[in-house]
mmCIF file of C-alpha atoms and ligand atoms in Angstrom:
data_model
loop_
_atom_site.group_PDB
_atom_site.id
_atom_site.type_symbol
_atom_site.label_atom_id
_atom_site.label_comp_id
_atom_site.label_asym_id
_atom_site.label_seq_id
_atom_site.Cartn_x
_atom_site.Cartn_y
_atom_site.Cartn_z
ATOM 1 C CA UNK V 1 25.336 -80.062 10.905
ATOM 2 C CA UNK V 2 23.896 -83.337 10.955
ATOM 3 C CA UNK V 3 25.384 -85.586 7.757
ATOM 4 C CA UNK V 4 23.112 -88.382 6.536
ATOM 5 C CA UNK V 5 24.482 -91.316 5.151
ATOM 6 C CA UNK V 6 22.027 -93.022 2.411
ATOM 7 C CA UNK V 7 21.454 -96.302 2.235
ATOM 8 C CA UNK V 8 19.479 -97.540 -1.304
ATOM 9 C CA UNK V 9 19.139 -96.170 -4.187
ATOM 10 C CA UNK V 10 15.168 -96.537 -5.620
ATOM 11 C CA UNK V 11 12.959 -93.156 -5.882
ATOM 12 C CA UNK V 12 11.877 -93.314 -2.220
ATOM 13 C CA UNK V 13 15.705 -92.703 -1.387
ATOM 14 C CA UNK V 14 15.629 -89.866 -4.064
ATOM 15 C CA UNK V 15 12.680 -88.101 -1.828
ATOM 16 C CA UNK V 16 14.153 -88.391 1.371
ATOM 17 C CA UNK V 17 17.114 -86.401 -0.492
ATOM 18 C CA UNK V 18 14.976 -83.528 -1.290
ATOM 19 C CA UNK V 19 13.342 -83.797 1.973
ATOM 20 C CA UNK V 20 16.689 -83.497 3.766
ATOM 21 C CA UNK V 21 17.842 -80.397 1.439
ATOM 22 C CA UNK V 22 14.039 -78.621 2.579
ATOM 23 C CA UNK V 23 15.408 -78.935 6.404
ATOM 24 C CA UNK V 24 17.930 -76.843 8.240
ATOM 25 C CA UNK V 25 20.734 -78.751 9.988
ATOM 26 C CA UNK V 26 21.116 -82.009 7.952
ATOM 27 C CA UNK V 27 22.874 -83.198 4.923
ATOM 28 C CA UNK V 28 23.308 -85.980 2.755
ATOM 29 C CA UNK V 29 26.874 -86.520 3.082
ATOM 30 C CA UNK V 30 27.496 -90.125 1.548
ATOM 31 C CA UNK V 31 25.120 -92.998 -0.226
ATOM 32 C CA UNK V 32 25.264 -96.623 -0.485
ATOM 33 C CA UNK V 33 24.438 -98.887 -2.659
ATOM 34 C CA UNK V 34 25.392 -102.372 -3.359
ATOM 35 C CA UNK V 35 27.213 -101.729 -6.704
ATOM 36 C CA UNK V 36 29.660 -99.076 -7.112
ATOM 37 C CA UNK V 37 28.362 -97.713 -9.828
ATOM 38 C CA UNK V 38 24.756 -97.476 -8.637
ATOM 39 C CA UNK V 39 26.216 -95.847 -5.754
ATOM 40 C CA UNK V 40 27.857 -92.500 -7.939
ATOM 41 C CA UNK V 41 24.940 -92.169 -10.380
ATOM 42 C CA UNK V 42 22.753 -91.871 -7.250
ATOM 43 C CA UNK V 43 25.097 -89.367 -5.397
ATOM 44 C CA UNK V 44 25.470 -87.427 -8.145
ATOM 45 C CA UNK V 45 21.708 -87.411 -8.729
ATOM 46 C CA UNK V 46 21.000 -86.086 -5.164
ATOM 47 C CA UNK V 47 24.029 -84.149 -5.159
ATOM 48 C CA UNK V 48 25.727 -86.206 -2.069
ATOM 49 C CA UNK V 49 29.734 -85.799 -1.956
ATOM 50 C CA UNK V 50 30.696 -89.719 -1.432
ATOM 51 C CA UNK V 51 29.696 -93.011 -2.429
ATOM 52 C CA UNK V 52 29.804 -96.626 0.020
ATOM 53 C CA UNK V 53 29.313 -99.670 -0.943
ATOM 54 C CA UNK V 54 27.657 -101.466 1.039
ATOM 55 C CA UNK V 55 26.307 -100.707 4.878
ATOM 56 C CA UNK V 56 29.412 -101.432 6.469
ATOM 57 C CA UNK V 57 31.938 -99.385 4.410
ATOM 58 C CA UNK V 58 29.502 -96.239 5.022
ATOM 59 C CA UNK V 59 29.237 -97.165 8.590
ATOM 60 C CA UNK V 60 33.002 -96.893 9.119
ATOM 61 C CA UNK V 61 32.914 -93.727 7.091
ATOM 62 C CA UNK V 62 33.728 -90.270 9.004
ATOM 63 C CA UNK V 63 31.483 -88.412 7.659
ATOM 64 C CA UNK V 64 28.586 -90.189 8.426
ATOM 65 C CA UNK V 65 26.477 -88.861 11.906
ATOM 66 C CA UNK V 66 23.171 -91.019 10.987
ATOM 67 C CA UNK V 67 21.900 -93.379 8.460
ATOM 68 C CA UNK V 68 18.753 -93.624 6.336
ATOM 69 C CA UNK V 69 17.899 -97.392 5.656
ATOM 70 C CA UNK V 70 15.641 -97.555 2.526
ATOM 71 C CA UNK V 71 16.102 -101.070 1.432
ATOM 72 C CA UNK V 72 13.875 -104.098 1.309
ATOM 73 C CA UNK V 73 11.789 -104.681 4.607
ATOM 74 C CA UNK V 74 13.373 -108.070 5.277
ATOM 75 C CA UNK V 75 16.539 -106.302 5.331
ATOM 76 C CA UNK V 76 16.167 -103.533 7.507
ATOM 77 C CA UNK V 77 16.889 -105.985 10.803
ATOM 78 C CA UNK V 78 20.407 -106.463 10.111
ATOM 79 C CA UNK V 79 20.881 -102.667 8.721
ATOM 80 C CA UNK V 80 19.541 -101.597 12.090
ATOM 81 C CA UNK V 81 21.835 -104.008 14.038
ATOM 82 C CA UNK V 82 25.339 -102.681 12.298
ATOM 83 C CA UNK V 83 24.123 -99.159 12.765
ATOM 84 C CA UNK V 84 23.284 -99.032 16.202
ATOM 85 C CA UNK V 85 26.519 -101.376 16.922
ATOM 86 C CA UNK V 86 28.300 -98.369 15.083
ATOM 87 C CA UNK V 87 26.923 -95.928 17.486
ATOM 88 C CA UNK V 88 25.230 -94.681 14.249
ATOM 89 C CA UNK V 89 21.352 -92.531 14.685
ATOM 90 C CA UNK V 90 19.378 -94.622 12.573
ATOM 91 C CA UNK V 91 16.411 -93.584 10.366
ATOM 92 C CA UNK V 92 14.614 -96.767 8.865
ATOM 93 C CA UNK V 93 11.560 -97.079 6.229
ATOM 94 C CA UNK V 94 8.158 -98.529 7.641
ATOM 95 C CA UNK V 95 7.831 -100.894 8.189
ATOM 96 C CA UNK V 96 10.910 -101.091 10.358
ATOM 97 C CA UNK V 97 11.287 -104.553 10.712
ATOM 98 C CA UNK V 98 9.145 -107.684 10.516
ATOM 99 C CA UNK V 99 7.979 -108.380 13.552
ATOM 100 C CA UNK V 100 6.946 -106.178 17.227
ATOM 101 C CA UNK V 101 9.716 -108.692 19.160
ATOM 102 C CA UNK V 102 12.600 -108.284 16.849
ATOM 103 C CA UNK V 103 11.669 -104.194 17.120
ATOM 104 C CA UNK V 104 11.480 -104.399 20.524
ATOM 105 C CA UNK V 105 14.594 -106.043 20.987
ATOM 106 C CA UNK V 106 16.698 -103.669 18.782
ATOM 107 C CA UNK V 107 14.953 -100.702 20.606
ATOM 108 C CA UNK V 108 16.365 -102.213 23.982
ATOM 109 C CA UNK V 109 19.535 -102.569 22.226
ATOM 110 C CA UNK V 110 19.657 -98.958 20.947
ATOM 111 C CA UNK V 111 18.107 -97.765 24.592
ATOM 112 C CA UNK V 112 21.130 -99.781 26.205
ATOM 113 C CA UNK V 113 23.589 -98.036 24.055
ATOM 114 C CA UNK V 114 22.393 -94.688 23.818
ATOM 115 C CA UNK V 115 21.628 -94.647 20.008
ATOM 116 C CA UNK V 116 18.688 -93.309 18.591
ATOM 117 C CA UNK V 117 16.458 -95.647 16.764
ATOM 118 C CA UNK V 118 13.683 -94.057 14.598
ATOM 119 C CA UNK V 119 10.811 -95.460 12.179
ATOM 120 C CA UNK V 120 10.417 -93.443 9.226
ATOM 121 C CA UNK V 121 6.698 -93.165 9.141
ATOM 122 C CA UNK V 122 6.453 -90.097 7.397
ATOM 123 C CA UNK V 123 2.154 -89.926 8.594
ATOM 124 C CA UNK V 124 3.644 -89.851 12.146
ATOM 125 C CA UNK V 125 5.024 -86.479 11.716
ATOM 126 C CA UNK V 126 2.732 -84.924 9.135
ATOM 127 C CA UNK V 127 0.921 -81.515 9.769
ATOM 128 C CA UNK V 128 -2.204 -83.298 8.572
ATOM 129 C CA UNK V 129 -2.387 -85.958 11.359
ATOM 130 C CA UNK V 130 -1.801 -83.306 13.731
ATOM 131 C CA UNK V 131 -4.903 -81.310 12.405
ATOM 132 C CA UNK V 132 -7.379 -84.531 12.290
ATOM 133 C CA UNK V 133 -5.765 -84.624 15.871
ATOM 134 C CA UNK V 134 -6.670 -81.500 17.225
ATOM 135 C CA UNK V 135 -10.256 -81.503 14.710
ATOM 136 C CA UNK V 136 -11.310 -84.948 17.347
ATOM 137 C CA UNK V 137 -13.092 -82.723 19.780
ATOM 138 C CA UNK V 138 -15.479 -81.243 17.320
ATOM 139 C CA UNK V 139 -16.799 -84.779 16.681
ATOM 140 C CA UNK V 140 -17.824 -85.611 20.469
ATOM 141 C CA UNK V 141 -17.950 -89.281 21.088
ATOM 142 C CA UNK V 142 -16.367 -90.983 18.059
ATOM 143 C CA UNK V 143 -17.914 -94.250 17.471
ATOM 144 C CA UNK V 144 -16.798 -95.206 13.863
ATOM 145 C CA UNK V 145 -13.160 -94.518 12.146
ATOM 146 C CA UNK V 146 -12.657 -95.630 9.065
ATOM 147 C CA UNK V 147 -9.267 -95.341 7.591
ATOM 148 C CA UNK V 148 -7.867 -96.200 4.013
ATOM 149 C CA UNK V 149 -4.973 -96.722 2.027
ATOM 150 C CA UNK V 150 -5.380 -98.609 -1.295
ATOM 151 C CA UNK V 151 -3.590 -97.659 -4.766
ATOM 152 C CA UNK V 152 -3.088 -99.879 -7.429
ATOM 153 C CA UNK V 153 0.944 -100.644 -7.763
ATOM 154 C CA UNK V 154 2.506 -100.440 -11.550
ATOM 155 C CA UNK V 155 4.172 -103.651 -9.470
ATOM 156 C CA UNK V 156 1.761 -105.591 -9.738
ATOM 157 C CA UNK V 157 1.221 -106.293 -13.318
ATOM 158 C CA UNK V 158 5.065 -107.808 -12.887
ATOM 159 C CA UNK V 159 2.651 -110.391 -10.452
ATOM 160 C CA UNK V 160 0.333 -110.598 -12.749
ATOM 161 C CA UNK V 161 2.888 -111.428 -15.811
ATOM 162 C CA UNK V 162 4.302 -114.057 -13.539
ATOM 163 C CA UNK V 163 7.509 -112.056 -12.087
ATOM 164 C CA UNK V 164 8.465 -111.409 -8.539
ATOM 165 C CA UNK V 165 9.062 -107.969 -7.574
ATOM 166 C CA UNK V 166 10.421 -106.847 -4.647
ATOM 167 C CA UNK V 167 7.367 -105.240 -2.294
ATOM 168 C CA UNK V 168 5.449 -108.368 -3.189
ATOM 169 C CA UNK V 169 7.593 -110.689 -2.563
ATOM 170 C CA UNK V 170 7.436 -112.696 0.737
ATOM 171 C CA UNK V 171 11.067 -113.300 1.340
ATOM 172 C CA UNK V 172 11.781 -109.986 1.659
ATOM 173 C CA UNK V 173 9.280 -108.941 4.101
ATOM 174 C CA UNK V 174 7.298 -107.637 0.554
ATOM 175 C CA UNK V 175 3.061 -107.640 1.442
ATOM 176 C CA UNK V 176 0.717 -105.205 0.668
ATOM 177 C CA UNK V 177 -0.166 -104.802 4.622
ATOM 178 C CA UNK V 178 3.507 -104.224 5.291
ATOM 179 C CA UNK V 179 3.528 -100.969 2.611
ATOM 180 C CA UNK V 180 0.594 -99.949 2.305
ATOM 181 C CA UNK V 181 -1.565 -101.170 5.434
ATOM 182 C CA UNK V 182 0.549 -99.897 7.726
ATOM 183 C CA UNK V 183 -0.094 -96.002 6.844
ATOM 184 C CA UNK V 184 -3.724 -96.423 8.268
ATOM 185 C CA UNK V 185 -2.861 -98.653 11.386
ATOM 186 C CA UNK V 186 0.048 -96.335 12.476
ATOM 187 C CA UNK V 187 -2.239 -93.325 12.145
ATOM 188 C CA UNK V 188 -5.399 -95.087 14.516
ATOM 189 C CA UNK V 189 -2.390 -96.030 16.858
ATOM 190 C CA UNK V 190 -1.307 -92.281 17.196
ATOM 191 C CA UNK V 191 -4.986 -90.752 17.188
ATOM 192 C CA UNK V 192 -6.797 -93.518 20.131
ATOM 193 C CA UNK V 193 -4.269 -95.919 21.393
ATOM 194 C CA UNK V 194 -3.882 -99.618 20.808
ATOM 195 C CA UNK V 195 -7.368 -101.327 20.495
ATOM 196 C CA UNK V 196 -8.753 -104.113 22.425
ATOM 197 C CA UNK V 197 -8.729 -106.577 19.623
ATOM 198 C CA UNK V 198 -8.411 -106.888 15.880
ATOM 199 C CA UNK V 199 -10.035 -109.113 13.457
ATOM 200 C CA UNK V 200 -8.146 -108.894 9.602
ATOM 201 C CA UNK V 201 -9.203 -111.022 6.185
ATOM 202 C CA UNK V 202 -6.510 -110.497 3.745
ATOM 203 C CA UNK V 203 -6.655 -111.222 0.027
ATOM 204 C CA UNK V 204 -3.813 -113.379 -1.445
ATOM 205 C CA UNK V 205 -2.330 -112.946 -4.905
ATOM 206 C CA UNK V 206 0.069 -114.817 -6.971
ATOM 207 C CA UNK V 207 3.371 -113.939 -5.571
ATOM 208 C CA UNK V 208 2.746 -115.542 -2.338
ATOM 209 C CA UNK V 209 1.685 -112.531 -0.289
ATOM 210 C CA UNK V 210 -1.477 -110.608 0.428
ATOM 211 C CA UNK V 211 -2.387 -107.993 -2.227
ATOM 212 C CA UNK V 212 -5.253 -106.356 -0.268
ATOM 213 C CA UNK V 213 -7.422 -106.800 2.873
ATOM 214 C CA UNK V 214 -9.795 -105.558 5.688
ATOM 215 C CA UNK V 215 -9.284 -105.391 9.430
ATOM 216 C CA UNK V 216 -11.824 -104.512 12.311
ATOM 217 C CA UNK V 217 -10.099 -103.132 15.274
ATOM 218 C CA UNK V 218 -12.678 -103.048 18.806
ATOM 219 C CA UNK V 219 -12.086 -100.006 20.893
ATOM 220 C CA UNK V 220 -14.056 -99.203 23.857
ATOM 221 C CA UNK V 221 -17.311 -97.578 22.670
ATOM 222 C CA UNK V 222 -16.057 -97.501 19.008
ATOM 223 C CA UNK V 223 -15.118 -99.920 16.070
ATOM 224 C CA UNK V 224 -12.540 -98.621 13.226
ATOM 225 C CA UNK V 225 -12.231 -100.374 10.425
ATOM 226 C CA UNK V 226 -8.900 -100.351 8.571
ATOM 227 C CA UNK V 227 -8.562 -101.138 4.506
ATOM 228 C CA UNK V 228 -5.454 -101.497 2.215
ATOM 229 C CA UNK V 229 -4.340 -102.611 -1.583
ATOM 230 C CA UNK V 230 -1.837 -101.924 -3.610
ATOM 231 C CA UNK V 231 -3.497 -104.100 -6.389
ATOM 232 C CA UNK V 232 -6.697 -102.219 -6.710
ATOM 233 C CA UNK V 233 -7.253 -98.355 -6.276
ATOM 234 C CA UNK V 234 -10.639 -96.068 -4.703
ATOM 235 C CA UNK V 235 -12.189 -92.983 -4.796
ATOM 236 C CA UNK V 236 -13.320 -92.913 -1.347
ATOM 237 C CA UNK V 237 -12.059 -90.880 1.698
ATOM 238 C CA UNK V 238 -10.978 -92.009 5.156
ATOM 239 C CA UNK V 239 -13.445 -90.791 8.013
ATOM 240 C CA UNK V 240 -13.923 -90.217 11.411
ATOM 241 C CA UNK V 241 -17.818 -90.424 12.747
ATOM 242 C CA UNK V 242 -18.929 -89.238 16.208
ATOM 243 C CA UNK V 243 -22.183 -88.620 18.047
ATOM 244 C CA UNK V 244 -21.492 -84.453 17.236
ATOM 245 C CA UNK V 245 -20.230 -84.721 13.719
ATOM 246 C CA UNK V 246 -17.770 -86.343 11.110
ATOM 247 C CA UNK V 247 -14.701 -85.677 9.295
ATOM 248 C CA UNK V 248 -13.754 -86.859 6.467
ATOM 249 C CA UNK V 249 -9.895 -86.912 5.029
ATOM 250 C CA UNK V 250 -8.769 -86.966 1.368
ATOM 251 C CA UNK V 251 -5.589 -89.482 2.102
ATOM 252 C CA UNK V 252 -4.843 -90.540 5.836
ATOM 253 C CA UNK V 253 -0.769 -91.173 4.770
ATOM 254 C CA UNK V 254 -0.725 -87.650 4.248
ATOM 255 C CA UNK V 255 -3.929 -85.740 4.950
ATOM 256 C CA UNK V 256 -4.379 -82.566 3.113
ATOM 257 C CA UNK V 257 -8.152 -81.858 2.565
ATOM 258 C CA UNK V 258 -10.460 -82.575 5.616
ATOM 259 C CA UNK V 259 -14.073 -82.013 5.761
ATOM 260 C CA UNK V 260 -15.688 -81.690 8.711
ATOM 261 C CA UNK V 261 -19.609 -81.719 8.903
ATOM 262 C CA UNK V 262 -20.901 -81.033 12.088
ATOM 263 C CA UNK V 263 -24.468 -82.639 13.080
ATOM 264 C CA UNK V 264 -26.980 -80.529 11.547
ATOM 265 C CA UNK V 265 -24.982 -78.684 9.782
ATOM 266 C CA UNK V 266 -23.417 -78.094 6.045
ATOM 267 C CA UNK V 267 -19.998 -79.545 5.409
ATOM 268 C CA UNK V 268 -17.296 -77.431 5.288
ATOM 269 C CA UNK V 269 -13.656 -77.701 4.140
ATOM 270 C CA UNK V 270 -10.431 -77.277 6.018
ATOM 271 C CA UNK V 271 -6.678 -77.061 3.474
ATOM 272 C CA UNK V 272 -4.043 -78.361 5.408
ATOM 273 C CA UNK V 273 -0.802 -76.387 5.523
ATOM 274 C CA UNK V 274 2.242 -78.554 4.608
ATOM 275 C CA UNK V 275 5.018 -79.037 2.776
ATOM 276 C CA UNK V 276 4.821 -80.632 -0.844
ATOM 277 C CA UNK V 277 7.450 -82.983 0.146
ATOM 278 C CA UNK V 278 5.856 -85.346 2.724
ATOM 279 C CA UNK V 279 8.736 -86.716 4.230
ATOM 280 C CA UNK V 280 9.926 -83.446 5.460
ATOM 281 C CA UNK V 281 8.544 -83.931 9.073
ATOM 282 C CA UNK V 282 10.833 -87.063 9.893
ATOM 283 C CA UNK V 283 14.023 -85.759 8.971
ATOM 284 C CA UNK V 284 13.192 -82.853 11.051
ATOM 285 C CA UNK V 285 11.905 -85.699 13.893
ATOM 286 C CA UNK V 286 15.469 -87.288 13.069
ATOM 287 C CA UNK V 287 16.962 -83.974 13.807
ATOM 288 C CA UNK V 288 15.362 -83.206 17.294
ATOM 289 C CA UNK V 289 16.250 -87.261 18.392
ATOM 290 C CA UNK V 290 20.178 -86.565 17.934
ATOM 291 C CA UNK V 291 19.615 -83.529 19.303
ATOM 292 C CA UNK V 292 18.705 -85.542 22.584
ATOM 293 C CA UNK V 293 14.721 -85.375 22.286
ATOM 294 C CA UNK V 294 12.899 -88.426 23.779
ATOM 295 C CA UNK V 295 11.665 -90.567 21.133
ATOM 296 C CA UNK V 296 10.519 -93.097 23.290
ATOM 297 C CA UNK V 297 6.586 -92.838 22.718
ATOM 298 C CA UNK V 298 7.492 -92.753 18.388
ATOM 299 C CA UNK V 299 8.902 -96.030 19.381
ATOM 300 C CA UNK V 300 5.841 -97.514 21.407
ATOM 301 C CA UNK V 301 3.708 -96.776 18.644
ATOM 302 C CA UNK V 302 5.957 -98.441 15.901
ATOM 303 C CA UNK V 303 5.766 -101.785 18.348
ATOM 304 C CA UNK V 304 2.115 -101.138 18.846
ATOM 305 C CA UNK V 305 2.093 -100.823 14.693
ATOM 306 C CA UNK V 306 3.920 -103.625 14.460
ATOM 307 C CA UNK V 307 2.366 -105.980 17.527
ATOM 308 C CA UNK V 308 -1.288 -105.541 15.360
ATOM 309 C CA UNK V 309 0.591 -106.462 12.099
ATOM 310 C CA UNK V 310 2.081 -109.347 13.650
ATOM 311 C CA UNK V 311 -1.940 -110.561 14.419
ATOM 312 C CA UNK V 312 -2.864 -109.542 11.331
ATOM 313 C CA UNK V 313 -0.643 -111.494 9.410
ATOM 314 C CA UNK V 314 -1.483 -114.283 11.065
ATOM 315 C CA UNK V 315 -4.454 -114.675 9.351
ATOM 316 C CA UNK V 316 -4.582 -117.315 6.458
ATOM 317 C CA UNK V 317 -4.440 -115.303 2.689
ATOM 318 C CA UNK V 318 -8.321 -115.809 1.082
HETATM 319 N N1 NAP Q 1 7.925 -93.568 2.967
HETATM 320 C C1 NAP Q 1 7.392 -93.891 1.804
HETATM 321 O O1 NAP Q 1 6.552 -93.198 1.253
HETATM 322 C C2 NAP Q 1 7.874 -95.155 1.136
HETATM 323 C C3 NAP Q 1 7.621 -95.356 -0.226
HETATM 324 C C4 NAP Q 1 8.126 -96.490 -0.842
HETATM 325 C C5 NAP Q 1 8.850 -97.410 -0.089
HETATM 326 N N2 NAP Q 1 9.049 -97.192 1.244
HETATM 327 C C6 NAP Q 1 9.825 -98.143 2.045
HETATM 328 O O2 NAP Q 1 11.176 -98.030 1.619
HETATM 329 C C7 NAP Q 1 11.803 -99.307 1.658
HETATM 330 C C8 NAP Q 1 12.350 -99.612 0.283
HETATM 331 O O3 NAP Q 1 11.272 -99.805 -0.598
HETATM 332 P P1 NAP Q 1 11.501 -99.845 -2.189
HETATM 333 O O4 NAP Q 1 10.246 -100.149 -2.828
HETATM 334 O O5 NAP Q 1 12.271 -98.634 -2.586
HETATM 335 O O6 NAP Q 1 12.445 -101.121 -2.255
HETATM 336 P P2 NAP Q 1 13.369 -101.670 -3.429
HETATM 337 O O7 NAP Q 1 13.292 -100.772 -4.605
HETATM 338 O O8 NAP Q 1 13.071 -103.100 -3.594
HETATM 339 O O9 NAP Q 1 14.830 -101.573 -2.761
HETATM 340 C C9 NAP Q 1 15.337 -100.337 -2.285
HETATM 341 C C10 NAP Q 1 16.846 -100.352 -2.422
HETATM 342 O O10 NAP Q 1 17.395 -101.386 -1.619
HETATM 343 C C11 NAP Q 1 18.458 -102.041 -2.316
HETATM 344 N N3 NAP Q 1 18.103 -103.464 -2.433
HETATM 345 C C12 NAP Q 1 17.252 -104.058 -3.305
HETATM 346 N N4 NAP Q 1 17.180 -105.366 -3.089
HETATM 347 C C13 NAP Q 1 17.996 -105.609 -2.048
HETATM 348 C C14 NAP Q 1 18.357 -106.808 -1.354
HETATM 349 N N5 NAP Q 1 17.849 -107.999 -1.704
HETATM 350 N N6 NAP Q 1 19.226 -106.698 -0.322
HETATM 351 C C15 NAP Q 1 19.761 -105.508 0.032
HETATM 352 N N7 NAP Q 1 19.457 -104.338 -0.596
HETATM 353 C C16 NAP Q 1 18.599 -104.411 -1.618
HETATM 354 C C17 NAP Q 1 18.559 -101.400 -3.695
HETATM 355 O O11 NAP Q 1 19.644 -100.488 -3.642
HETATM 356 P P3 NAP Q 1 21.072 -100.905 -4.235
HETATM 357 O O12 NAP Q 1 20.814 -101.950 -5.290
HETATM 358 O O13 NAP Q 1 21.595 -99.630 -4.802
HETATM 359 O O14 NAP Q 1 21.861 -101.433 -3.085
HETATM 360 C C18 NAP Q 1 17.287 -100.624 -3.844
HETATM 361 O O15 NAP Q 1 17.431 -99.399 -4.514
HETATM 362 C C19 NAP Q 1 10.741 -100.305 2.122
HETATM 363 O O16 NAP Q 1 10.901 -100.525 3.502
HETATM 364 C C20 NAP Q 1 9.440 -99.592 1.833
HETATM 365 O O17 NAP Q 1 8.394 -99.981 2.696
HETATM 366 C C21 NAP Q 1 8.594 -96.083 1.849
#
């Protein structure tokens, strides 16, 4: 039995919970919060046996065989660093740090010392990826993907009342590209490779960060074009196009309803099979990496990820 050690205590921690209950093997043994307090209400919540507080006082716990680190994205860096120094497996939110050089780095680090170092990028391990995956063939020579993830955040009207809040704030690593954006570019990464190029515009809002924006990303013999918000919403799909066909997909992060319309020919719909919790698929990817699979190629793509949101963020806010 593998026993998880929690660290944060906002709703996305509460998922991962019930994700680790859905999967054979693992446990939530401990959580840790900064305050005490926060810590108990949280394990009870989740029904964990123990309480830390703070990283360090559930690292040097012995009941802890790998961590979760849910906690602000400017954070995650040092999280990583004590873990992996504590021999601990480590499981971290996407983004997984801030930058491709400081992920690279801790990767060598973990590599060096034997620890497994995972991002938890739930889209990487979702049944639906797989099935636009193995639908690709069907299309024949793609030539336009265009890939989407843009929901309005209750957040943001704490921006627009003058407040800074957490995931928009830009001293914590907090940017709409960084939680939202990233959902699209991790899935082009895993379904053609890194691109030649990338061109983003990104749309600044009060708190100091970029609320939504637009990339272009130049493959050879194709274009995809990448789109994210968290301060406005659509109603429109992701898609694939090639010479033979297009599919479209209901929500890339998680892909669940994919209709594929071959050339010539009426559309028809395909239900993916998977589980209602969508986080399921990394704690059972965090399972397999302690158990000794190579997770080498999960971590390319996070630094590939990570390498195009470097560029992209280098573009001035409009
Ligand atoms: N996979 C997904 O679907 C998904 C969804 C949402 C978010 N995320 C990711 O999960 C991570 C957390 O996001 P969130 O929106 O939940 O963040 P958040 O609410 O701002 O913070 C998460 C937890 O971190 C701790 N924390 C807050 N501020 C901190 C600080 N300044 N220093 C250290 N710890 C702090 C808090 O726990 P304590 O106060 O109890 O210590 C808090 O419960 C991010 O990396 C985000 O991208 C993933």
């Amino acid at each position: 039995m593998i026993r998880i050690g929690i660290v944060g205590t906002s709703s996305i921690s509460e998922r991962f919970a019930e994700a680790v209950d859905l999967v054979d093997g693992v446990v939530v043994s401990r959580v840790a919060s900064r305050d005490a307090d926060r810590a108990r209400a949280f394990a009870d919540a989740v029904g964990a046996p123990a309480t830390a507080t703070g990283v360090d006082d559930l690292l040097a716990a012995d009941d802890v065989d790998a961590v979760y680190l849910a906690s602000p994205n400017a954070v995650h860096a040092v999280q990583i660093s004590a873990a992996v120094d504590a021999g601990i497996p480590t499981l971290v939110e996407k983004p997984a740090v801030l930058s491709a050089a400081e992920w690279d780095a801790l990767v060598g680090h973990a590599r060096e010392r034997g620890v497994v170092l995972l991002e938890a990028m739930r889209t990487a391990y979702d049944p639906g990826l797989a099935a636009v995956g193995e639908l690709l063939p069907r299309l024949g020579t793609v030539r336009r993907v265009s890939l989407r993830y843009e929901k309005r955040s209750a957040r943001y009207d704490h921006v627009l009342a003058g407040e800074q809040t957490n995931i928009f704030d830009p001293a914590l690593g907090g940017s709409a590209l960084r939680d939202l954006g990233v959902y699209p570019l991790h899935a082009l990464v895993r379904l053609f490779g890194a691109p030649r190029a990338i061109h983003a515009a990104r749309v600044g809002i009060a708190s100091g960060t970029d609320g939504l924006g637009s990339a272009l990303a130049v493959y050879d013999g194709f274009v995809a074009d990448i789109a994210w918000s968290k301060i406005t919403d659509t109603a429109l799909p992701s898609e694939i196009q090639g010479e033979d066909g297009s599919l479209a997909i209901d929500a890339i992060d998680a892909p669940r309803r994919l209709t594929l319309t071959p050339r010539s020919e009426a559309p028809h719909g395909i239900a993916v099979d998977a589980p209602d919790n969508p986080m399921v698929g990394e704690v059972e990817r965090l399972r397999e990496a302690v158990e000794g699979a190579d997770i080498s190629d999960d971590q390319d793509v996070t630094s590939t990820t990570l390498r195009l949101v470097d560029e992209m963020l280098a573009t001035p806010l409009a």
